[in-house]
CSV table of C-alpha atoms in Angstrom, one decimal:
chain,number,residue,atom,x,y,z
A,15,MET,CA,302.6,30.4,28.4
A,16,ALA,CA,304.2,28.3,26.7
A,17,ALA,CA,302.5,24.9,24.9
A,18,PRO,CA,302.9,22.3,27.1
A,19,SER,CA,305.7,19.5,26.0
A,20,GLN,CA,304.0,17.3,23.8
A,21,PRO,CA,305.5,14.0,22.6
A,22,GLN,CA,307.9,14.6,19.7
A,23,LYS,CA,306.7,12.2,16.3
A,24,ALA,CA,307.7,12.7,13.1
A,25,THR,CA,304.5,11.6,10.7
A,26,TYR,CA,301.2,13.6,10.9
A,27,ASP,CA,298.2,13.9,8.1
A,28,VAL,CA,299.0,17.6,8.4
A,29,ILE,CA,301.6,20.3,8.9
A,30,VAL,CA,300.4,24.0,9.4
A,31,ILE,CA,303.6,26.5,10.0
A,32,GLY,CA,302.3,29.8,11.8
A,33,ALA,CA,300.4,29.9,15.1
A,34,GLY,CA,299.1,33.3,14.1
A,35,ILE,CA,294.8,33.3,14.1
A,36,GLN,CA,295.2,32.0,10.8
A,37,GLY,CA,297.2,29.3,11.1
A,38,SER,CA,295.0,28.1,14.3
A,39,PHE,CA,292.3,28.2,12.6
A,40,THR,CA,293.1,26.2,10.3
A,41,ALA,CA,294.8,23.5,12.7
A,42,TYR,CA,291.1,23.9,14.4
A,43,HIS,CA,289.4,22.9,11.8
A,44,LEU,CA,291.6,20.1,10.7
A,45,ALA,CA,291.6,18.9,14.4
A,46,GLN,CA,287.9,18.6,14.5
A,47,ARG,CA,287.8,17.0,11.0
A,48,ARG,CA,290.0,14.3,12.6
A,49,ARG,CA,294.0,14.8,10.9
A,50,ASP,CA,296.2,14.3,12.8
A,51,THR,CA,297.7,17.9,12.9
A,52,LEU,CA,300.9,19.2,13.3
A,53,LEU,CA,300.8,23.1,13.7
A,54,LEU,CA,304.1,24.6,14.5
A,55,GLU,CA,305.3,28.4,15.3
A,56,GLN,CA,308.8,29.9,15.4
A,57,PHE,CA,308.6,32.0,18.2
A,58,PRO,CA,307.6,31.1,22.3
A,59,LEU,CA,304.0,32.0,23.0
A,60,PRO,CA,302.5,33.8,23.7
A,61,HIS,CA,304.2,36.5,21.2
A,62,SER,CA,303.9,40.4,19.9
A,63,ARG,CA,306.2,39.8,17.0
A,64,GLY,CA,303.5,38.7,14.3
A,65,SER,CA,300.0,40.4,13.6
A,66,SER,CA,297.6,38.1,16.0
A,67,HIS,CA,298.6,39.6,19.5
A,68,GLY,CA,297.3,42.6,21.2
A,69,GLN,CA,293.5,42.6,23.3
A,70,SER,CA,291.2,43.4,20.2
A,71,ARG,CA,290.3,43.9,16.4
A,72,ILE,CA,287.1,44.7,14.7
A,73,ILE,CA,284.8,42.5,13.4
A,74,ARG,CA,281.9,44.1,10.9
A,75,SER,CA,279.9,42.9,8.5
A,76,ALA,CA,279.7,45.9,6.9
A,77,TYR,CA,282.3,45.4,3.5
A,78,PRO,CA,281.9,47.2,0.6
A,79,GLN,CA,282.9,43.2,-1.2
A,80,GLU,CA,280.2,41.2,-1.0
A,81,TYR,CA,282.6,37.8,-1.1
A,82,TYR,CA,283.9,39.2,2.9
A,83,SER,CA,280.1,40.7,3.6
A,84,ARG,CA,278.9,37.2,2.4
A,85,MET,CA,281.5,35.7,4.6
A,86,MET,CA,280.9,37.3,7.5
A,87,PRO,CA,277.4,35.3,8.9
A,88,ASP,CA,279.0,32.2,9.0
A,89,SER,CA,282.3,33.6,10.7
A,90,TYR,CA,280.0,34.6,13.8
A,91,ARG,CA,278.3,31.8,13.9
A,92,LEU,CA,282.3,29.8,13.9
A,93,TRP,CA,283.0,32.6,16.4
A,94,GLN,CA,280.1,32.0,18.4
A,95,GLN,CA,280.8,28.0,18.9
A,96,LEU,CA,284.5,28.5,19.9
A,97,GLU,CA,282.7,30.9,22.7
A,98,ALA,CA,280.5,27.9,23.5
A,99,GLU,CA,283.4,25.7,23.3
A,100,THR,CA,285.4,27.1,25.9
A,101,GLY,CA,282.8,28.7,27.5
A,102,THR,CA,284.5,32.5,27.0
A,103,THR,CA,283.4,35.8,25.9
A,104,LEU,CA,285.0,36.5,22.8
A,105,TYR,CA,283.2,39.5,21.4
A,106,ARG,CA,281.3,42.3,22.6
A,107,GLN,CA,278.8,44.3,20.3
A,108,THR,CA,279.7,47.9,20.2
A,109,GLY,CA,278.0,48.7,17.0
A,110,LEU,CA,280.6,50.6,14.1
A,111,VAL,CA,280.5,53.7,12.7
A,112,VAL,CA,281.2,53.7,9.1
A,113,LEU,CA,281.7,57.5,7.6
A,114,GLY,CA,283.2,59.0,4.5
A,115,PRO,CA,281.7,62.1,1.9
A,116,ALA,CA,278.5,61.4,0.7
A,117,GLY,CA,277.6,59.6,-2.4
A,118,ASP,CA,281.0,57.7,-1.9
A,119,PRO,CA,280.6,54.5,-3.9
A,120,THR,CA,282.6,52.5,-1.0
A,121,LEU,CA,280.4,53.8,1.7
A,122,GLU,CA,277.5,53.5,-0.1
A,123,ALA,CA,279.2,49.5,-1.1
A,124,CYS,CA,279.0,49.0,2.6
A,125,ARG,CA,275.3,50.3,3.1
A,126,ARG,CA,274.2,47.7,0.7
A,127,SER,CA,276.1,45.4,2.4
A,128,LEU,CA,274.4,45.9,5.7
A,129,GLY,CA,270.7,46.2,3.8
A,130,VAL,CA,270.2,49.3,5.4
A,131,ASP,CA,268.7,52.4,3.7
A,132,GLN,CA,269.9,54.9,6.6
A,133,VAL,CA,272.8,57.4,6.7
A,134,LEU,CA,273.0,59.7,8.4
A,135,ASP,CA,273.8,63.4,8.9
A,136,ALA,CA,276.1,64.8,11.6
A,137,ALA,CA,273.1,66.1,13.8
A,138,ALA,CA,271.4,62.6,13.7
A,139,LEU,CA,274.9,61.0,14.5
A,140,ALA,CA,275.0,63.8,17.4
A,141,GLN,CA,272.1,61.8,18.9
A,142,HIS,CA,273.5,58.2,18.2
A,143,PHE,CA,276.9,58.8,19.2
A,144,PRO,CA,277.8,62.5,20.9
A,145,GLY,CA,281.5,61.7,20.7
A,146,PHE,CA,282.0,61.7,16.3
A,147,HIS,CA,281.4,65.2,15.1
A,148,LEU,CA,280.9,64.8,11.3
A,149,GLN,CA,282.6,67.6,9.0
A,150,ALA,CA,280.2,69.3,5.8
A,151,GLY,CA,279.1,67.1,3.7
A,152,GLN,CA,280.1,63.9,5.3
A,153,VAL,CA,277.5,61.3,6.8
A,154,ALA,CA,277.7,57.6,8.3
A,155,VAL,CA,276.6,54.4,8.4
A,156,ILE,CA,275.8,51.9,11.3
A,157,ASP,CA,276.8,48.7,11.2
A,158,SER,CA,274.5,47.8,14.6
A,159,THR,CA,275.6,44.3,15.0
A,160,ALA,CA,279.6,44.9,14.7
A,161,GLY,CA,281.8,44.8,17.4
A,162,VAL,CA,285.0,44.5,19.1
A,163,LEU,CA,287.1,39.8,19.3
A,164,PHE,CA,289.3,39.8,22.2
A,165,ALA,CA,292.3,38.8,20.3
A,166,ASP,CA,294.4,37.5,22.9
A,167,ARG,CA,291.6,35.4,24.3
A,168,ALA,CA,290.6,34.1,20.9
A,169,LEU,CA,294.1,33.2,20.2
A,170,TRP,CA,294.5,31.6,23.3
A,171,ALA,CA,290.7,29.8,22.9
A,172,VAL,CA,291.6,28.5,19.2
A,173,GLN,CA,294.4,26.9,20.3
A,174,GLU,CA,293.2,24.8,23.4
A,175,VAL,CA,290.3,23.3,21.6
A,176,PHE,CA,293.2,22.6,18.7
A,177,ARG,CA,295.2,20.5,21.7
A,178,ARG,CA,291.7,19.5,22.8
A,179,HIS,CA,291.0,17.4,19.9
A,180,GLY,CA,293.9,15.9,19.4
A,181,GLY,CA,296.2,18.6,18.1
A,182,THR,CA,300.2,18.9,18.8
A,183,LEU,CA,301.2,22.4,18.7
A,184,ARG,CA,305.0,22.9,18.9
A,185,ASP,CA,306.0,26.9,19.6
A,186,GLY,CA,309.8,27.8,19.9
A,187,GLU,CA,310.4,25.9,16.4
A,188,LYS,CA,311.6,28.1,13.7
A,189,VAL,CA,311.0,26.5,9.9
A,190,LEU,CA,314.8,26.0,8.6
A,191,ARG,CA,313.7,24.1,5.2
A,192,ILE,CA,310.5,22.8,2.8
A,193,GLU,CA,311.0,20.0,0.7
A,194,PRO,CA,307.8,19.3,-1.4
A,195,GLY,CA,306.8,15.8,-2.8
A,196,ALA,CA,304.1,13.7,-2.6
A,197,THR,CA,305.1,13.8,1.4
A,198,VAL,CA,306.4,16.7,2.3
A,199,THR,CA,308.9,17.1,4.5
A,200,VAL,CA,309.7,20.7,7.0
A,201,THR,CA,313.1,20.6,9.2
A,202,THR,CA,313.0,22.6,12.2
A,203,THR,CA,315.1,23.4,14.6
A,204,ALA,CA,314.3,21.0,16.7
A,205,GLY,CA,312.9,18.4,14.3
A,206,VAL,CA,312.6,17.2,11.5
A,207,TYR,CA,308.1,16.0,9.8
A,208,ARG,CA,307.2,14.8,7.3
A,209,ALA,CA,303.1,15.0,5.9
A,210,PRO,CA,301.4,14.4,2.5
A,211,ARG,CA,300.0,17.5,3.4
A,212,LEU,CA,301.5,21.0,4.2
A,213,ILE,CA,299.6,24.9,4.9
A,214,ILE,CA,301.8,27.7,5.1
A,215,THR,CA,300.0,30.7,6.7
A,216,ALA,CA,303.2,32.1,8.3
A,217,GLY,CA,302.4,36.0,7.9
A,218,PRO,CA,305.0,37.9,6.7
A,219,TRP,CA,307.4,35.5,6.6
A,220,THR,CA,305.3,33.5,4.2
A,221,GLY,CA,307.5,35.4,1.2
A,222,ALA,CA,310.4,33.2,2.5
A,223,PHE,CA,309.2,30.2,3.0
A,224,LEU,CA,307.8,30.3,-0.9
A,225,GLU,CA,310.8,32.0,-2.9
A,226,PRO,CA,312.7,28.7,-2.2
A,227,LEU,CA,309.4,26.9,-3.6
A,228,GLY,CA,310.0,28.7,-6.7
A,229,LEU,CA,306.8,31.4,-6.2
A,230,ARG,CA,307.9,35.2,-5.3
A,231,LEU,CA,304.2,36.4,-4.1
A,232,PRO,CA,303.4,40.3,-4.0
A,233,LEU,CA,303.5,40.2,0.1
A,234,GLN,CA,304.3,43.2,1.6
A,235,PRO,CA,305.0,43.2,5.4
A,236,LEU,CA,304.2,46.7,7.2
A,237,ARG,CA,305.0,48.0,10.4
A,238,ILE,CA,301.8,49.5,11.7
A,239,ASN,CA,301.9,51.9,14.6
A,240,VAL,CA,298.6,51.5,17.0
A,241,CYS,CA,297.9,54.4,19.1
A,242,TYR,CA,296.0,55.4,22.2
A,243,TRP,CA,294.5,58.7,23.0
A,244,ARG,CA,293.6,59.8,26.2
A,245,GLU,CA,290.0,60.7,26.9
A,246,LYS,CA,290.1,64.3,27.9
A,247,GLN,CA,287.0,64.1,30.7
A,248,PRO,CA,287.7,60.1,31.8
A,249,GLY,CA,284.8,58.1,32.0
A,250,SER,CA,283.2,60.4,29.7
A,251,ALA,CA,280.0,59.4,28.4
A,252,SER,CA,280.6,60.0,24.7
A,253,MET,CA,283.3,58.4,24.3
A,254,GLY,CA,285.3,55.4,26.3
A,255,SER,CA,284.2,52.0,26.8
A,256,VAL,CA,280.4,53.3,25.7
A,257,SER,CA,281.7,54.0,22.1
A,258,PRO,CA,281.1,52.2,18.9
A,259,CYS,CA,284.1,51.5,16.7
A,260,PHE,CA,284.8,53.8,13.8
A,261,LEU,CA,286.2,53.1,9.9
A,262,THR,CA,286.8,56.0,7.5
A,263,LEU,CA,286.4,55.8,3.9
A,264,GLY,CA,287.0,58.0,1.1
A,265,LEU,CA,288.6,60.8,3.1
A,266,SER,CA,291.4,62.8,0.9
A,267,GLN,CA,293.1,63.1,3.9
A,268,ALA,CA,293.6,59.8,5.1
A,269,PRO,CA,293.5,57.4,1.4
A,270,HIS,CA,293.8,54.5,3.4
A,271,GLY,CA,291.7,55.0,6.0
A,272,ILE,CA,291.4,55.5,9.9
A,273,TYR,CA,289.9,52.9,12.3
A,274,GLY,CA,288.8,53.1,16.3
A,275,LEU,CA,288.0,51.1,19.1
A,276,PRO,CA,286.9,51.9,23.1
A,277,SER,CA,288.9,52.1,25.8
A,278,LEU,CA,288.6,48.2,26.5
A,279,GLU,CA,292.4,48.0,26.6
A,280,TYR,CA,293.6,50.7,28.5
A,281,PRO,CA,290.9,52.2,30.9
A,282,GLY,CA,290.4,56.1,29.3
A,283,LEU,CA,292.4,55.6,26.4
A,284,MET,CA,291.1,54.7,22.9
A,285,LYS,CA,292.7,53.1,20.1
A,286,VAL,CA,292.4,55.3,16.9
A,287,CYS,CA,295.1,54.0,14.3
A,288,HIS,CA,296.1,54.8,10.3
A,289,HIS,CA,295.4,51.7,8.2
A,290,HIS,CA,298.7,52.0,7.3
A,291,GLY,CA,302.6,51.7,7.6
A,292,SER,CA,306.2,51.2,6.8
A,293,PRO,CA,307.5,48.6,4.8
A,294,ILE,CA,309.8,46.4,6.5
A,295,ASP,CA,312.2,43.2,7.2
A,296,PRO,CA,310.6,41.1,9.8
A,297,GLU,CA,313.6,39.6,10.9
A,298,LYS,CA,314.5,44.1,11.7
A,299,ARG,CA,311.4,44.5,13.3
A,300,ASP,CA,313.0,45.2,17.0
A,301,GLN,CA,316.5,47.2,14.7
A,302,VAL,CA,313.6,50.7,13.9
A,303,SER,CA,314.3,53.2,16.0
A,304,SER,CA,311.7,54.4,18.4
A,305,SER,CA,312.7,57.9,17.2
A,306,ALA,CA,312.0,57.6,13.7
A,307,PRO,CA,309.5,59.7,12.3
A,308,HIS,CA,305.9,58.7,12.4
A,309,PRO,CA,304.1,61.3,9.7
A,310,ASP,CA,300.7,59.0,10.5
A,311,ILE,CA,300.9,60.5,13.6
A,312,ALA,CA,300.2,63.8,12.6
A,313,LEU,CA,297.4,62.6,10.9
A,314,LEU,CA,295.5,60.9,13.2
A,315,SER,CA,296.6,63.9,15.5
A,316,SER,CA,294.6,66.0,12.5
A,317,PHE,CA,291.8,63.7,12.4
A,318,ILE,CA,291.0,63.7,15.5
A,319,SER,CA,290.8,67.5,16.7
A,320,SER,CA,288.5,67.5,14.0
A,321,TYR,CA,286.6,64.1,14.4
A,322,LEU,CA,287.2,63.5,18.2
A,323,PRO,CA,287.3,66.4,20.4
A,324,GLY,CA,287.0,64.4,23.2
A,325,LEU,CA,290.4,62.6,23.2
A,326,GLU,CA,293.9,64.5,23.7
A,327,PRO,CA,295.3,65.5,20.3
A,328,GLN,CA,298.8,63.4,21.1
A,329,PRO,CA,298.8,59.2,21.7
A,330,ALA,CA,299.4,58.1,25.2
A,331,VAL,CA,300.4,54.7,24.6
A,332,MET,CA,302.1,53.3,21.3
A,333,GLU,CA,302.4,49.9,20.2
A,334,THR,CA,303.3,48.4,16.9
A,335,CYS,CA,301.8,44.9,14.6
A,336,LEU,CA,302.6,44.1,11.1
A,337,TYR,CA,300.6,43.7,8.0
A,338,THR,CA,301.4,41.7,5.1
A,339,ASN,CA,299.6,43.5,2.2
A,340,THR,CA,299.6,42.7,-1.0
A,341,PRO,CA,298.9,44.7,-3.9
A,342,ASP,CA,294.9,44.5,-4.1
A,343,GLU,CA,295.0,44.0,-0.4
A,344,ASP,CA,292.7,41.2,-0.8
A,345,PHE,CA,293.7,37.4,0.5
A,346,ILE,CA,295.6,34.8,-1.0
A,347,LEU,CA,293.9,31.8,-0.3
A,348,ASP,CA,295.1,28.9,-2.7
A,349,ARG,CA,296.9,25.8,-3.6
A,350,HIS,CA,301.2,26.0,-4.9
A,351,PRO,CA,300.7,26.0,-8.8
A,352,LYS,CA,303.5,23.3,-9.1
A,353,PHE,CA,302.7,21.6,-5.4
A,354,SER,CA,299.3,20.6,-5.4
A,355,ASN,CA,299.8,19.4,-1.9
A,356,ILE,CA,300.8,22.9,-0.4
A,357,VAL,CA,298.1,25.4,0.6
A,358,ILE,CA,299.5,29.1,1.0
A,359,GLY,CA,297.4,31.8,3.6
A,360,ALA,CA,298.5,35.1,2.9
A,361,GLY,CA,298.3,38.3,2.6
A,362,PHE,CA,295.3,39.3,5.2
A,363,SER,CA,296.3,43.0,4.5
A,364,GLY,CA,295.3,44.2,8.4
A,365,HIS,CA,291.8,43.3,7.9
A,366,GLY,CA,291.4,40.0,8.5
A,367,PHE,CA,291.4,38.3,12.4
A,368,LYS,CA,287.9,38.7,12.0
A,369,LEU,CA,287.1,35.9,9.1
A,370,ALA,CA,289.9,33.9,10.5
A,371,PRO,CA,287.5,30.8,11.2
A,372,VAL,CA,286.3,31.0,8.0
A,373,VAL,CA,289.7,31.6,6.1
A,374,GLY,CA,290.6,28.6,8.6
A,375,LYS,CA,287.9,26.5,7.2
A,376,LEU,CA,288.4,27.1,3.4
A,377,LEU,CA,292.6,25.9,3.8
A,378,CYS,CA,291.3,23.3,5.7
A,379,GLU,CA,289.1,22.6,2.8
A,380,LEU,CA,291.7,22.9,0.0
A,381,SER,CA,294.4,21.1,2.1
A,382,LEU,CA,291.7,17.7,2.4
A,383,GLY,CA,290.5,18.7,-1.6
A,384,GLU,CA,286.7,19.7,-0.9
A,385,GLU,CA,284.7,21.9,-2.5
A,386,PRO,CA,284.9,25.3,-0.9
A,387,SER,CA,282.3,26.0,0.9
A,388,HIS,CA,282.7,30.2,0.0
A,389,ASN,CA,283.8,31.7,-3.8
A,390,MET,CA,287.7,31.3,-3.4
A,391,ALA,CA,287.9,33.3,-7.0
A,392,PRO,CA,289.2,36.9,-5.5
A,393,PHE,CA,292.2,35.0,-3.4
A,394,THR,CA,293.8,32.8,-6.3
A,395,ILE,CA,297.2,33.1,-7.0
A,396,THR,CA,297.4,33.4,-11.2
A,397,ARG,CA,295.4,36.8,-10.5
A,398,PHE,CA,299.2,38.2,-9.4
A,399,PRO,CA,301.2,37.7,-12.9
A,400,GLY,CA,305.0,36.2,-12.9
A,401,VAL,CA,304.6,34.5,-9.6
A,402,LEU,CA,306.5,31.6,-10.9
A,403,GLY,CA,309.8,31.5,-10.2
A,404,ALA,CA,312.9,29.5,-11.1
A,405,GLY,CA,312.5,27.9,-7.8
A,406,GLN,CA,312.3,24.3,-7.3
């Protein structure tokens, strides 16, 4: 349901644009620091037009990049804190199978991030999880603490705590104009707001906000097919709700990776998706023809026939989601190079949901001029050349 009507006022300590999971956690941290915060969302809540909707996301410590794996203990702690604050279960531990070719450097980096020595061959994996069939020369690493985040429930929970701490959430208000300065002015379809600090977490719409501010970031929105595959034998112990999440690395037939989650959203259907999609203008998402070709479906069908033979090889349900990718698939968490009181969180590249509590904390710290609690070097704007345009 949409946010309840709140008194409209003009000035705040901080304005956050975009009430997806990243913006909502940013606003949550600001409100907990007693900053009078306005969180703006262009669509009526809840909605399914961005990147934060749906019932499930993977949470994992297995990351090849050390800077992400070092954030994960903090992220787990903050998710547990939100569960305690709302009395709501947001996480289910299922474990995660990371599979790929033996000796693959990315897979090895994941193994090191987990601090485990053991890799499982096909026979050993089948003892743990009989639904998976590895191919010759492939191995798996187990992330035992990984699992599923209940995404829609998590988004509601963080927004609820934000409001409880005095935050203002206004949905159904599209931002029309941002005027930088010592006080930033934000004009929406419903009002004009001012604050000394602005944070932009607008997902695939971020680029359109930044170009008038003289910043052209290499952000590519992608339309992702979210596919659900039916169990051949419903309730089979080898698949279904007792199965782990999984992630592929280094497979030649799927260079962008394939991931899967157990059948928690739709009974008897497992979520298996290609970690890639088609470029799209987010304003035209609903104009894409349902009969348009889906080359990734053939890729997924082939993968399922080989690796998950307990599933039907054609999807039973298809939905869509938007990713906003950077060229290196690392996040952007930084201040605007010209306007230091404008902070940007963008380019979460389809793997940001699990880290949203930490991302929100870092964006909050950047905005308030605090020392960031994690290494920010991988997330700077300046790693991309030529991003400063003519703008203001």
